[in-house]
mmCIF file of C-alpha atoms in Angstrom:
data_model
loop_
_atom_site.group_PDB
_atom_site.id
_atom_site.type_symbol
_atom_site.label_atom_id
_atom_site.label_comp_id
_atom_site.label_asym_id
_atom_site.label_seq_id
_atom_site.Cartn_x
_atom_site.Cartn_y
_atom_site.Cartn_z
ATOM 1 C CA MET A 1385 -11.314 11.914 -12.333
ATOM 2 C CA SER A 1386 -12.019 15.219 -10.652
ATOM 3 C CA ALA A 1387 -10.799 18.329 -12.498
ATOM 4 C CA GLU A 1388 -8.838 19.416 -9.437
ATOM 5 C CA TYR A 1389 -6.304 16.688 -10.142
ATOM 6 C CA ALA A 1390 -3.758 16.808 -12.886
ATOM 7 C CA ASP A 1391 -4.631 13.896 -15.217
ATOM 8 C CA ALA A 1392 -1.389 11.996 -14.716
ATOM 9 C CA LEU A 1393 -1.733 12.288 -10.939
ATOM 10 C CA GLY A 1394 -5.378 11.208 -11.045
ATOM 11 C CA ASN A 1395 -4.484 8.163 -13.116
ATOM 12 C CA LEU A 1396 -1.695 7.211 -10.701
ATOM 13 C CA VAL A 1397 -4.108 7.467 -7.755
ATOM 14 C CA ASP A 1398 -6.659 5.339 -9.670
ATOM 15 C CA GLN A 1399 -4.093 2.642 -10.410
ATOM 16 C CA LEU A 1400 -2.772 2.548 -6.842
ATOM 17 C CA ALA A 1401 -6.311 2.382 -5.442
ATOM 18 C CA LYS A 1402 -6.844 -0.878 -7.378
ATOM 19 C CA LEU A 1403 -4.293 -2.650 -5.157
ATOM 20 C CA PRO A 1404 -5.796 -4.815 -2.412
ATOM 21 C CA GLY A 1405 -6.098 -3.061 0.943
ATOM 22 C CA ILE A 1406 -5.281 0.365 -0.557
ATOM 23 C CA GLY A 1407 -8.198 2.784 -0.356
ATOM 24 C CA ARG A 1408 -8.408 6.150 -2.124
ATOM 25 C CA LYS A 1409 -6.853 8.057 0.786
ATOM 26 C CA SER A 1410 -3.865 5.696 0.976
ATOM 27 C CA ALA A 1411 -3.558 5.730 -2.804
ATOM 28 C CA GLN A 1412 -3.379 9.526 -2.706
ATOM 29 C CA ARG A 1413 -0.733 9.401 0.023
ATOM 30 C CA LEU A 1414 1.332 6.890 -1.965
ATOM 31 C CA ALA A 1415 0.968 8.930 -5.175
ATOM 32 C CA PHE A 1416 2.188 12.115 -3.476
ATOM 33 C CA HIS A 1417 5.034 10.167 -1.921
ATOM 34 C CA LEU A 1418 6.084 8.871 -5.350
ATOM 35 C CA LEU A 1419 5.927 12.376 -6.818
ATOM 36 C CA LYS A 1420 8.150 13.709 -4.048
ATOM 37 C CA ALA A 1421 10.542 10.753 -4.084
ATOM 38 C CA PRO A 1422 13.729 10.879 -6.187
ATOM 39 C CA LYS A 1423 12.986 9.984 -9.810
ATOM 40 C CA LYS A 1424 15.307 6.972 -9.517
ATOM 41 C CA ASP A 1425 13.247 5.436 -6.669
ATOM 42 C CA ALA A 1426 9.904 5.835 -8.434
ATOM 43 C CA TYR A 1427 11.363 4.377 -11.634
ATOM 44 C CA ALA A 1428 12.841 1.460 -9.668
ATOM 45 C CA LEU A 1429 9.344 0.547 -8.488
ATOM 46 C CA ALA A 1430 7.842 0.822 -11.983
ATOM 47 C CA LYS A 1431 10.683 -1.262 -13.373
ATOM 48 C CA ALA A 1432 10.371 -3.888 -10.626
ATOM 49 C CA ILE A 1433 6.695 -4.371 -11.527
ATOM 50 C CA ILE A 1434 7.455 -4.783 -15.235
ATOM 51 C CA THR A 1435 10.455 -7.073 -14.639
ATOM 52 C CA ALA A 1436 8.518 -9.258 -12.216
ATOM 53 C CA LYS A 1437 5.632 -9.592 -14.679
ATOM 54 C CA GLU A 1438 8.030 -10.454 -17.491
ATOM 55 C CA ARG A 1439 10.272 -12.878 -15.637
ATOM 56 C CA ILE A 1440 8.239 -14.635 -12.976
ATOM 57 C CA THR A 1441 6.509 -17.831 -14.032
ATOM 58 C CA TYR A 1442 5.483 -21.046 -12.336
ATOM 59 C CA CYS A 1443 8.023 -23.742 -11.496
ATOM 60 C CA LYS A 1444 7.271 -26.526 -13.968
ATOM 61 C CA VAL A 1445 7.505 -29.159 -11.222
ATOM 62 C CA CYS A 1446 5.821 -27.695 -8.125
ATOM 63 C CA PHE A 1447 4.105 -24.510 -9.459
ATOM 64 C CA ASN A 1448 5.850 -22.276 -6.962
ATOM 65 C CA LEU A 1449 6.765 -18.858 -8.415
ATOM 66 C CA THR A 1450 10.227 -18.616 -9.972
ATOM 67 C CA ASP A 1451 12.279 -16.750 -12.540
ATOM 68 C CA GLN A 1452 14.030 -19.963 -13.610
ATOM 69 C CA GLU A 1453 12.597 -23.151 -15.084
ATOM 70 C CA LEU A 1454 12.709 -24.748 -11.629
ATOM 71 C CA CYS A 1455 12.099 -22.892 -8.370
ATOM 72 C CA PRO A 1456 15.052 -22.626 -5.935
ATOM 73 C CA ILE A 1457 13.555 -25.388 -3.775
ATOM 74 C CA CYS A 1458 13.023 -27.916 -6.583
ATOM 75 C CA ALA A 1459 16.477 -27.051 -7.944
ATOM 76 C CA ASN A 1460 18.158 -27.671 -4.574
ATOM 77 C CA PRO A 1461 19.619 -31.242 -4.515
ATOM 78 C CA ASN A 1462 19.775 -31.172 -0.698
ATOM 79 C CA ARG A 1463 15.975 -31.162 -0.320
ATOM 80 C CA ASP A 1464 14.390 -34.510 0.541
ATOM 81 C CA SER A 1465 12.477 -35.633 -2.543
ATOM 82 C CA HIS A 1466 10.637 -38.339 -0.569
ATOM 83 C CA LEU A 1467 8.455 -35.717 1.067
ATOM 84 C CA ILE A 1468 5.985 -33.440 -0.700
ATOM 85 C CA CYS A 1469 4.151 -30.720 1.169
ATOM 86 C CA VAL A 1470 0.957 -29.605 -0.608
ATOM 87 C CA VAL A 1471 -0.009 -25.936 -0.135
ATOM 88 C CA GLU A 1472 -2.667 -23.643 -1.554
ATOM 89 C CA ASP A 1473 -0.509 -20.748 -2.618
ATOM 90 C CA ALA A 1474 3.111 -19.743 -3.299
ATOM 91 C CA ARG A 1475 2.870 -17.410 -0.308
ATOM 92 C CA ASP A 1476 2.389 -20.454 1.932
ATOM 93 C CA VAL A 1477 5.730 -21.826 0.687
ATOM 94 C CA LEU A 1478 7.436 -18.666 1.939
ATOM 95 C CA ALA A 1479 5.678 -18.871 5.313
ATOM 96 C CA LEU A 1480 6.607 -22.544 5.796
ATOM 97 C CA GLU A 1481 10.206 -21.934 4.682
ATOM 98 C CA ARG A 1482 10.501 -19.285 7.383
ATOM 99 C CA ALA A 1483 9.697 -21.979 9.980
ATOM 100 C CA HIS A 1484 12.863 -23.911 8.862
ATOM 101 C CA GLU A 1485 11.141 -27.186 9.771
ATOM 102 C CA PHE A 1486 10.391 -28.868 6.459
ATOM 103 C CA LYS A 1487 13.239 -30.050 4.249
ATOM 104 C CA GLY A 1488 11.261 -31.778 1.487
ATOM 105 C CA LEU A 1489 9.674 -30.429 -1.686
ATOM 106 C CA TYR A 1490 6.431 -28.521 -2.197
ATOM 107 C CA HIS A 1491 3.460 -28.726 -4.495
ATOM 108 C CA VAL A 1492 1.433 -25.547 -4.958
ATOM 109 C CA LEU A 1493 -2.229 -26.196 -5.826
ATOM 110 C CA ASN A 1494 -2.862 -22.572 -6.819
ATOM 111 C CA GLY A 1495 -6.137 -22.435 -4.936
ATOM 112 C CA VAL A 1496 -8.561 -24.612 -2.984
ATOM 113 C CA ILE A 1497 -11.718 -26.459 -3.905
ATOM 114 C CA SER A 1498 -14.487 -23.894 -3.463
ATOM 115 C CA PRO A 1499 -17.792 -24.726 -5.182
ATOM 116 C CA MET A 1500 -19.151 -21.294 -4.134
ATOM 117 C CA ASP A 1501 -16.517 -19.633 -6.319
ATOM 118 C CA GLY A 1502 -16.858 -22.239 -9.067
ATOM 119 C CA ILE A 1503 -13.437 -23.749 -8.291
ATOM 120 C CA GLY A 1504 -13.474 -27.539 -8.646
ATOM 121 C CA PRO A 1505 -10.552 -29.995 -8.323
ATOM 122 C CA GLU A 1506 -9.925 -29.739 -12.077
ATOM 123 C CA SER A 1507 -8.986 -26.024 -11.668
ATOM 124 C CA LEU A 1508 -6.160 -26.929 -9.277
ATOM 125 C CA LYS A 1509 -2.770 -28.525 -9.935
ATOM 126 C CA ILE A 1510 -3.979 -31.929 -8.686
ATOM 127 C CA LYS A 1511 -3.437 -33.840 -11.924
ATOM 128 C CA GLU A 1512 0.159 -32.598 -11.891
ATOM 129 C CA LEU A 1513 0.551 -33.850 -8.306
ATOM 130 C CA LEU A 1514 -0.641 -37.339 -9.357
ATOM 131 C CA ILE A 1515 1.921 -37.362 -12.179
ATOM 132 C CA ARG A 1516 4.681 -36.393 -9.720
ATOM 133 C CA LEU A 1517 3.653 -39.256 -7.426
ATOM 134 C CA GLN A 1518 3.759 -41.797 -10.297
ATOM 135 C CA ASN A 1519 7.229 -40.864 -11.473
ATOM 136 C CA ASN A 1520 9.031 -40.473 -8.134
ATOM 137 C CA ASP A 1521 9.554 -42.484 -4.965
ATOM 138 C CA VAL A 1522 7.540 -40.154 -2.744
ATOM 139 C CA GLU A 1523 6.941 -41.656 0.704
ATOM 140 C CA GLU A 1524 4.740 -39.049 2.315
ATOM 141 C CA VAL A 1525 2.435 -36.249 1.178
ATOM 142 C CA ILE A 1526 1.875 -33.641 3.885
ATOM 143 C CA ILE A 1527 -1.253 -31.614 3.255
ATOM 144 C CA ALA A 1528 -0.751 -28.045 4.470
ATOM 145 C CA THR A 1529 -3.837 -26.289 3.149
ATOM 146 C CA ASN A 1530 -5.350 -23.611 5.402
ATOM 147 C CA SER A 1531 -7.551 -24.532 8.367
ATOM 148 C CA THR A 1532 -10.578 -23.055 6.598
ATOM 149 C CA ILE A 1533 -13.673 -24.920 5.377
ATOM 150 C CA GLU A 1534 -12.285 -24.926 1.827
ATOM 151 C CA GLY A 1535 -8.808 -25.905 3.017
ATOM 152 C CA GLU A 1536 -10.226 -28.816 5.017
ATOM 153 C CA ALA A 1537 -12.439 -29.967 2.147
ATOM 154 C CA THR A 1538 -9.458 -29.889 -0.204
ATOM 155 C CA ALA A 1539 -7.376 -31.878 2.313
ATOM 156 C CA MET A 1540 -10.131 -34.504 2.565
ATOM 157 C CA TYR A 1541 -10.467 -34.704 -1.211
ATOM 158 C CA LEU A 1542 -6.711 -35.164 -1.655
ATOM 159 C CA ALA A 1543 -6.502 -37.767 1.124
ATOM 160 C CA ASN A 1544 -9.233 -39.842 -0.544
ATOM 161 C CA LEU A 1545 -7.522 -39.519 -3.898
ATOM 162 C CA LEU A 1546 -3.958 -40.277 -2.779
ATOM 163 C CA LYS A 1547 -4.370 -43.014 -0.148
ATOM 164 C CA PRO A 1548 -5.368 -45.696 -2.697
ATOM 165 C CA LEU A 1549 -2.032 -45.035 -4.430
ATOM 166 C CA GLY A 1550 -0.230 -46.439 -1.354
ATOM 167 C CA VAL A 1551 1.418 -43.168 -0.370
ATOM 168 C CA LYS A 1552 1.336 -41.979 3.264
ATOM 169 C CA VAL A 1553 -0.895 -38.894 3.524
ATOM 170 C CA THR A 1554 -0.669 -36.627 6.576
ATOM 171 C CA ARG A 1555 -2.206 -33.319 7.607
ATOM 172 C CA ILE A 1556 -0.355 -30.573 9.543
ATOM 173 C CA ALA A 1557 -1.492 -30.411 13.187
ATOM 174 C CA GLN A 1558 -4.253 -28.189 14.456
ATOM 175 C CA GLY A 1559 -4.258 -26.924 18.021
ATOM 176 C CA LEU A 1560 -3.474 -24.012 20.263
ATOM 177 C CA PRO A 1561 -1.104 -21.506 18.608
ATOM 178 C CA VAL A 1562 2.186 -21.065 20.469
ATOM 179 C CA GLY A 1563 1.680 -18.285 23.011
ATOM 180 C CA GLY A 1564 -2.091 -18.848 22.741
ATOM 181 C CA ASP A 1565 -4.429 -18.628 25.711
ATOM 182 C CA ILE A 1566 -6.832 -21.514 26.361
ATOM 183 C CA GLU A 1567 -9.301 -19.019 27.774
ATOM 184 C CA TYR A 1568 -9.563 -17.191 24.462
ATOM 185 C CA ALA A 1569 -9.314 -20.158 22.085
ATOM 186 C CA ASP A 1570 -12.476 -21.194 20.221
ATOM 187 C CA GLU A 1571 -14.136 -24.554 20.930
ATOM 188 C CA VAL A 1572 -13.240 -26.183 17.636
ATOM 189 C CA THR A 1573 -9.539 -25.372 18.086
ATOM 190 C CA LEU A 1574 -9.635 -26.735 21.641
ATOM 191 C CA ALA A 1575 -11.371 -29.933 20.480
ATOM 192 C CA ARG A 1576 -8.707 -30.396 17.773
ATOM 193 C CA ALA A 1577 -5.953 -29.701 20.317
ATOM 194 C CA PHE A 1578 -7.358 -32.474 22.533
ATOM 195 C CA ASN A 1579 -7.738 -34.950 19.705
ATOM 196 C CA GLY A 1580 -4.221 -34.286 18.489
ATOM 197 C CA ARG A 1581 -2.570 -34.577 21.929
ATOM 198 C CA LEU A 1582 0.879 -36.198 22.049
ATOM 199 C CA GLU A 1583 2.516 -38.183 24.838
ATOM 200 C CA LEU A 1584 5.221 -36.284 26.702
ATOM 201 C CA MET B 1413 17.214 -10.975 -0.495
ATOM 202 C CA SER B 1414 16.542 -14.469 0.774
ATOM 203 C CA ALA B 1415 17.298 -17.331 -1.625
ATOM 204 C CA GLU B 1416 13.753 -18.613 -1.267
ATOM 205 C CA TYR B 1417 12.508 -15.740 -3.414
ATOM 206 C CA ALA B 1418 12.970 -15.489 -7.118
ATOM 207 C CA ASP B 1419 15.142 -12.371 -7.653
ATOM 208 C CA ALA B 1420 12.579 -10.398 -9.629
ATOM 209 C CA LEU B 1421 9.935 -11.100 -6.990
ATOM 210 C CA GLY B 1422 12.295 -10.186 -4.157
ATOM 211 C CA ASN B 1423 13.155 -6.906 -5.855
ATOM 212 C CA LEU B 1424 9.471 -6.078 -6.351
ATOM 213 C CA VAL B 1425 8.794 -6.748 -2.648
ATOM 214 C CA ASP B 1426 11.792 -4.558 -1.705
ATOM 215 C CA GLN B 1427 10.572 -1.673 -3.854
ATOM 216 C CA LEU B 1428 6.995 -1.892 -2.581
ATOM 217 C CA ALA B 1429 8.211 -2.051 1.039
ATOM 218 C CA LYS B 1430 9.876 1.357 0.539
ATOM 219 C CA LEU B 1431 6.452 3.009 0.202
ATOM 220 C CA PRO B 1432 5.222 4.795 3.336
ATOM 221 C CA GLY B 1433 2.949 2.674 5.531
ATOM 222 C CA ILE B 1434 3.715 -0.514 3.587
ATOM 223 C CA GLY B 1435 5.564 -3.095 5.682
ATOM 224 C CA ARG B 1436 7.225 -6.245 4.353
ATOM 225 C CA LYS B 1437 4.099 -8.391 4.814
ATOM 226 C CA SER B 1438 1.909 -5.922 2.937
ATOM 227 C CA ALA B 1439 4.586 -5.534 0.280
ATOM 228 C CA GLN B 1440 4.584 -9.308 -0.194
ATOM 229 C CA ARG B 1441 0.794 -9.357 -0.462
ATOM 230 C CA LEU B 1442 0.846 -6.534 -3.039
ATOM 231 C CA ALA B 1443 3.622 -8.243 -5.027
ATOM 232 C CA PHE B 1444 1.710 -11.519 -5.196
ATOM 233 C CA HIS B 1445 -1.403 -9.608 -6.185
ATOM 234 C CA LEU B 1446 0.455 -7.903 -9.028
ATOM 235 C CA LEU B 1447 1.859 -11.239 -10.217
ATOM 236 C CA LYS B 1448 -1.626 -12.766 -10.289
ATOM 237 C CA ALA B 1449 -3.294 -9.706 -11.820
ATOM 238 C CA PRO B 1450 -3.754 -9.451 -15.604
ATOM 239 C CA LYS B 1451 -0.544 -8.228 -17.262
ATOM 240 C CA LYS B 1452 -2.391 -5.154 -18.541
ATOM 241 C CA ASP B 1453 -3.328 -4.014 -14.997
ATOM 242 C CA ALA B 1454 0.190 -4.389 -13.607
ATOM 243 C CA TYR B 1455 1.618 -2.535 -16.597
ATOM 244 C CA ALA B 1456 -0.976 0.229 -16.176
ATOM 245 C CA LEU B 1457 0.341 0.842 -12.657
ATOM 246 C CA ALA B 1458 3.981 0.860 -13.767
ATOM 247 C CA LYS B 1459 3.123 3.206 -16.610
ATOM 248 C CA ALA B 1460 1.102 5.529 -14.355
ATOM 249 C CA ILE B 1461 4.141 5.914 -12.067
ATOM 250 C CA ILE B 1462 6.453 6.745 -14.965
ATOM 251 C CA THR B 1463 3.956 9.102 -16.641
ATOM 252 C CA ALA B 1464 3.244 10.937 -13.394
ATOM 253 C CA LYS B 1465 6.971 11.372 -12.720
ATOM 254 C CA GLU B 1466 7.551 12.642 -16.254
ATOM 255 C CA ARG B 1467 4.581 14.973 -16.524
ATOM 256 C CA ILE B 1468 3.802 16.339 -13.087
ATOM 257 C CA THR B 1469 5.589 19.516 -12.086
ATOM 258 C CA TYR B 1470 4.830 22.466 -9.856
ATOM 259 C CA CYS B 1471 2.439 25.213 -10.962
ATOM 260 C CA LYS B 1472 4.700 28.182 -11.662
ATOM 261 C CA VAL B 1473 2.359 30.533 -9.789
ATOM 262 C CA CYS B 1474 1.131 28.659 -6.704
ATOM 263 C CA PHE B 1475 3.386 25.531 -6.588
ATOM 264 C CA ASN B 1476 0.444 23.163 -6.579
ATOM 265 C CA LEU B 1477 1.106 19.972 -8.594
ATOM 266 C CA THR B 1478 0.073 20.087 -12.234
ATOM 267 C CA ASP B 1479 0.786 18.603 -15.652
ATOM 268 C CA GLN B 1480 0.354 22.042 -17.295
ATOM 269 C CA GLU B 1481 2.278 25.262 -16.801
ATOM 270 C CA LEU B 1482 -0.509 26.500 -14.512
ATOM 271 C CA CYS B 1483 -2.521 24.277 -12.167
ATOM 272 C CA PRO B 1484 -6.291 23.960 -12.897
ATOM 273 C CA ILE B 1485 -7.084 26.394 -10.084
ATOM 274 C CA CYS B 1486 -4.693 29.151 -11.187
ATOM 275 C CA ALA B 1487 -5.854 28.624 -14.775
ATOM 276 C CA ASN B 1488 -9.524 29.010 -13.835
ATOM 277 C CA PRO B 1489 -10.656 32.625 -14.518
ATOM 278 C CA ASN B 1490 -13.656 32.160 -12.209
ATOM 279 C CA ARG B 1491 -11.513 31.901 -9.071
ATOM 280 C CA ASP B 1492 -11.281 35.035 -6.949
ATOM 281 C CA SER B 1493 -7.742 36.379 -7.333
ATOM 282 C CA HIS B 1494 -8.186 38.753 -4.366
ATOM 283 C CA LEU B 1495 -7.918 35.852 -1.946
ATOM 284 C CA ILE B 1496 -4.868 33.626 -1.450
ATOM 285 C CA CYS B 1497 -5.007 30.624 0.849
ATOM 286 C CA VAL B 1498 -1.542 29.512 2.021
ATOM 287 C CA VAL B 1499 -1.153 25.765 2.640
ATOM 288 C CA GLU B 1500 1.748 23.469 3.511
ATOM 289 C CA ASP B 1501 1.289 20.843 0.871
ATOM 290 C CA ALA B 1502 -0.478 20.117 -2.447
ATOM 291 C CA ARG B 1503 -2.506 17.480 -0.595
ATOM 292 C CA ASP B 1504 -4.027 20.230 1.519
ATOM 293 C CA VAL B 1505 -5.296 21.910 -1.659
ATOM 294 C CA LEU B 1506 -7.216 18.739 -2.513
ATOM 295 C CA ALA B 1507 -8.663 18.497 1.001
ATOM 296 C CA LEU B 1508 -9.782 22.146 1.006
ATOM 297 C CA GLU B 1509 -11.235 21.863 -2.509
ATOM 298 C CA ARG B 1510 -13.369 18.972 -1.306
ATOM 299 C CA ALA B 1511 -14.936 21.342 1.248
ATOM 300 C CA HIS B 1512 -16.212 23.558 -1.658
ATOM 301 C CA GLU B 1513 -15.938 26.607 0.589
ATOM 302 C CA PHE B 1514 -12.997 28.581 -0.754
ATOM 303 C CA LYS B 1515 -13.188 30.156 -4.213
ATOM 304 C CA GLY B 1516 -9.879 32.034 -4.247
ATOM 305 C CA LEU B 1517 -6.383 30.928 -5.229
ATOM 306 C CA TYR B 1518 -3.815 28.923 -3.289
ATOM 307 C CA HIS B 1519 -0.156 29.194 -2.462
ATOM 308 C CA VAL B 1520 1.637 25.953 -1.582
ATOM 309 C CA LEU B 1521 4.619 26.473 0.744
ATOM 310 C CA ASN B 1522 5.929 22.944 0.189
ATOM 311 C CA GLY B 1523 6.622 22.432 3.868
ATOM 312 C CA VAL B 1524 6.592 24.242 7.199
ATOM 313 C CA ILE B 1525 9.250 25.976 9.228
ATOM 314 C CA SER B 1526 10.803 23.235 11.332
ATOM 315 C CA PRO B 1527 14.210 24.038 12.855
ATOM 316 C CA MET B 1528 14.422 20.455 14.188
ATOM 317 C CA ASP B 1529 14.473 19.176 10.587
ATOM 318 C CA GLY B 1530 16.675 22.036 9.393
ATOM 319 C CA ILE B 1531 13.816 23.662 7.447
ATOM 320 C CA GLY B 1532 13.936 27.449 7.672
ATOM 321 C CA PRO B 1533 11.732 30.040 5.925
ATOM 322 C CA GLU B 1534 14.195 30.189 3.017
ATOM 323 C CA SER B 1535 13.436 26.527 2.153
ATOM 324 C CA LEU B 1536 9.753 27.344 1.626
ATOM 325 C CA LYS B 1537 8.009 29.192 -1.218
ATOM 326 C CA ILE B 1538 7.683 32.350 0.891
ATOM 327 C CA LYS B 1539 9.738 34.627 -1.382
ATOM 328 C CA GLU B 1540 7.448 33.605 -4.240
ATOM 329 C CA LEU B 1541 4.407 34.495 -2.110
ATOM 330 C CA LEU B 1542 5.827 37.968 -1.487
ATOM 331 C CA ILE B 1543 6.325 38.443 -5.230
ATOM 332 C CA ARG B 1544 2.714 37.409 -5.875
ATOM 333 C CA LEU B 1545 1.513 39.971 -3.313
ATOM 334 C CA GLN B 1546 3.537 42.768 -4.939
ATOM 335 C CA ASN B 1547 2.240 42.176 -8.423
ATOM 336 C CA ASN B 1548 -1.439 41.551 -7.707
ATOM 337 C CA ASP B 1549 -4.281 43.238 -5.879
ATOM 338 C CA VAL B 1550 -4.597 40.589 -3.180
ATOM 339 C CA GLU B 1551 -6.899 41.690 -0.360
ATOM 340 C CA GLU B 1552 -6.612 38.802 2.060
ATOM 341 C CA VAL B 1553 -4.147 36.023 2.773
ATOM 342 C CA ILE B 1554 -5.743 33.107 4.639
ATOM 343 C CA ILE B 1555 -3.154 30.976 6.394
ATOM 344 C CA ALA B 1556 -4.264 27.328 6.390
ATOM 345 C CA THR B 1557 -1.189 25.544 7.701
ATOM 346 C CA ASN B 1558 -1.828 22.558 9.986
ATOM 347 C CA SER B 1559 -2.706 23.046 13.666
ATOM 348 C CA THR B 1560 0.645 21.582 14.684
ATOM 349 C CA ILE B 1561 3.491 23.372 16.470
ATOM 350 C CA GLU B 1562 5.311 23.831 13.152
ATOM 351 C CA GLY B 1563 2.121 24.898 11.360
ATOM 352 C CA GLU B 1564 1.390 27.498 14.045
ATOM 353 C CA ALA B 1565 4.954 28.798 14.035
ATOM 354 C CA THR B 1566 4.829 29.139 10.246
ATOM 355 C CA ALA B 1567 1.488 30.971 10.478
ATOM 356 C CA MET B 1568 2.969 33.389 13.034
ATOM 357 C CA TYR B 1569 6.055 33.963 10.911
ATOM 358 C CA LEU B 1570 3.949 34.701 7.823
ATOM 359 C CA ALA B 1571 1.585 37.002 9.719
ATOM 360 C CA ASN B 1572 4.547 39.077 10.986
ATOM 361 C CA LEU B 1573 5.999 39.196 7.492
ATOM 362 C CA LEU B 1574 2.818 40.059 5.571
ATOM 363 C CA LYS B 1575 0.968 42.481 7.874
ATOM 364 C CA PRO B 1576 3.453 45.335 7.317
ATOM 365 C CA LEU B 1577 2.650 45.053 3.585
ATOM 366 C CA GLY B 1578 -0.893 46.228 4.346
ATOM 367 C CA VAL B 1579 -2.602 42.993 3.349
ATOM 368 C CA LYS B 1580 -5.256 41.432 5.604
ATOM 369 C CA VAL B 1581 -3.895 38.199 7.112
ATOM 370 C CA THR B 1582 -6.282 35.647 8.635
ATOM 371 C CA ARG B 1583 -5.925 32.165 10.089
ATOM 372 C CA ILE B 1584 -8.487 29.350 9.625
ATOM 373 C CA ALA B 1585 -10.522 28.740 12.799
ATOM 374 C CA GLN B 1586 -9.614 26.214 15.449
ATOM 375 C CA GLY B 1587 -12.285 24.577 17.583
ATOM 376 C CA LEU B 1588 -14.379 21.512 18.092
ATOM 377 C CA PRO B 1589 -14.532 19.349 14.954
ATOM 378 C CA VAL B 1590 -18.062 18.890 13.574
ATOM 379 C CA GLY B 1591 -19.556 15.834 15.273
ATOM 380 C CA GLY B 1592 -16.945 16.188 18.009
ATOM 381 C CA ASP B 1593 -17.691 15.527 21.676
ATOM 382 C CA ILE B 1594 -16.753 18.207 24.235
ATOM 383 C CA GLU B 1595 -16.140 15.432 26.761
ATOM 384 C CA TYR B 1596 -13.354 13.957 24.634
ATOM 385 C CA ALA B 1597 -11.833 17.160 23.273
ATOM 386 C CA ASP B 1598 -8.409 18.196 24.592
ATOM 387 C CA GLU B 1599 -8.034 21.357 26.710
ATOM 388 C CA VAL B 1600 -6.154 23.365 24.088
ATOM 389 C CA THR B 1601 -8.841 22.740 21.474
ATOM 390 C CA LEU B 1602 -11.566 23.718 23.954
ATOM 391 C CA ALA B 1603 -9.683 26.899 24.894
ATOM 392 C CA ARG B 1604 -9.364 27.804 21.191
ATOM 393 C CA ALA B 1605 -13.054 27.017 20.627
ATOM 394 C CA PHE B 1606 -13.948 29.453 23.413
ATOM 395 C CA ASN B 1607 -11.647 32.187 22.193
ATOM 396 C CA GLY B 1608 -12.932 31.865 18.665
ATOM 397 C CA ARG B 1609 -16.652 31.908 19.616
ATOM 398 C CA LEU B 1610 -19.008 33.703 17.223
ATOM 399 C CA GLU B 1611 -22.267 35.452 17.948
ATOM 400 C CA LEU B 1612 -25.354 33.520 16.839
#
């Protein structure tokens, strides 16, 4: 750290700059903000980080993040346990919940198959999904991995694995985003939108 | 906080979203990053916040931030004590130090005169500047407040206050930024660049 900084300030800037999307300039701005902020506010942030790290674990059923044994969704008796929506990440659960469309349960893979990054199926929570399917009367598994190469490959892998078990396996639709312009859509999206067309 | 979040996670997102320039989406991304990061890294950030809040205070001479009684610049005997550069904020000290041009001492006002925000001269460290000028053989005060309306007004106020004391008062130059295009410069900047022209 440069001598112009007080050590404690330099260390704070260093730590903030490690956060994703926060460069050194932003880290400096945040550090100065925290130094100017009331002591109570800065401490609340520090405490929130420590508490979250101490309390938050994975739901033992679906691997969503939770501070209980079961996540709020798995613990909710009103959710339809015949449907399981498979997602890559706990953040995807939040995004899908905001759409208020799906009333079943989730299963968080905690990643996607990505040979480039050395992530094979055994690194994901796939074995745990198979166990859930054996023990419960699940009727449909909806695969909601991202529309990326890795997301698609993982969807294919899961479909091949789950279909022989007699469970219905579906994939969320691909097509034009709502408000999207055909003129600016890429060819692959347009092709998918055609293939997935529905009768009106 | 929405029920879909675990409480500790929701609180962490809330606290992060209070930081300047961090919206709820970014706060969520940062929170998930911290939860995935090694425990040691997340704790290092929390600890850096607490340590900085505990240790960092204002330099009792120039009001720069420091974890000692004097900031590193005031404590450095090699700095020229005949020159005092007046800035708005401790961040400006860092920016000017990076330019490696000024070898004197600083005086941090901790703000600018801004009647709109209820900030008058008495809220700034101006009295303390006057005391420094009485006790030391300062030859020149360089006013390096921002080129904003408030920064200019503060510079004017200080010039009127300090000149009668017999000290030389200067203002940092305004003009075309290095690499700047005349075509895209605003009229006021161009006018200042003309007025401040130097013989080659």
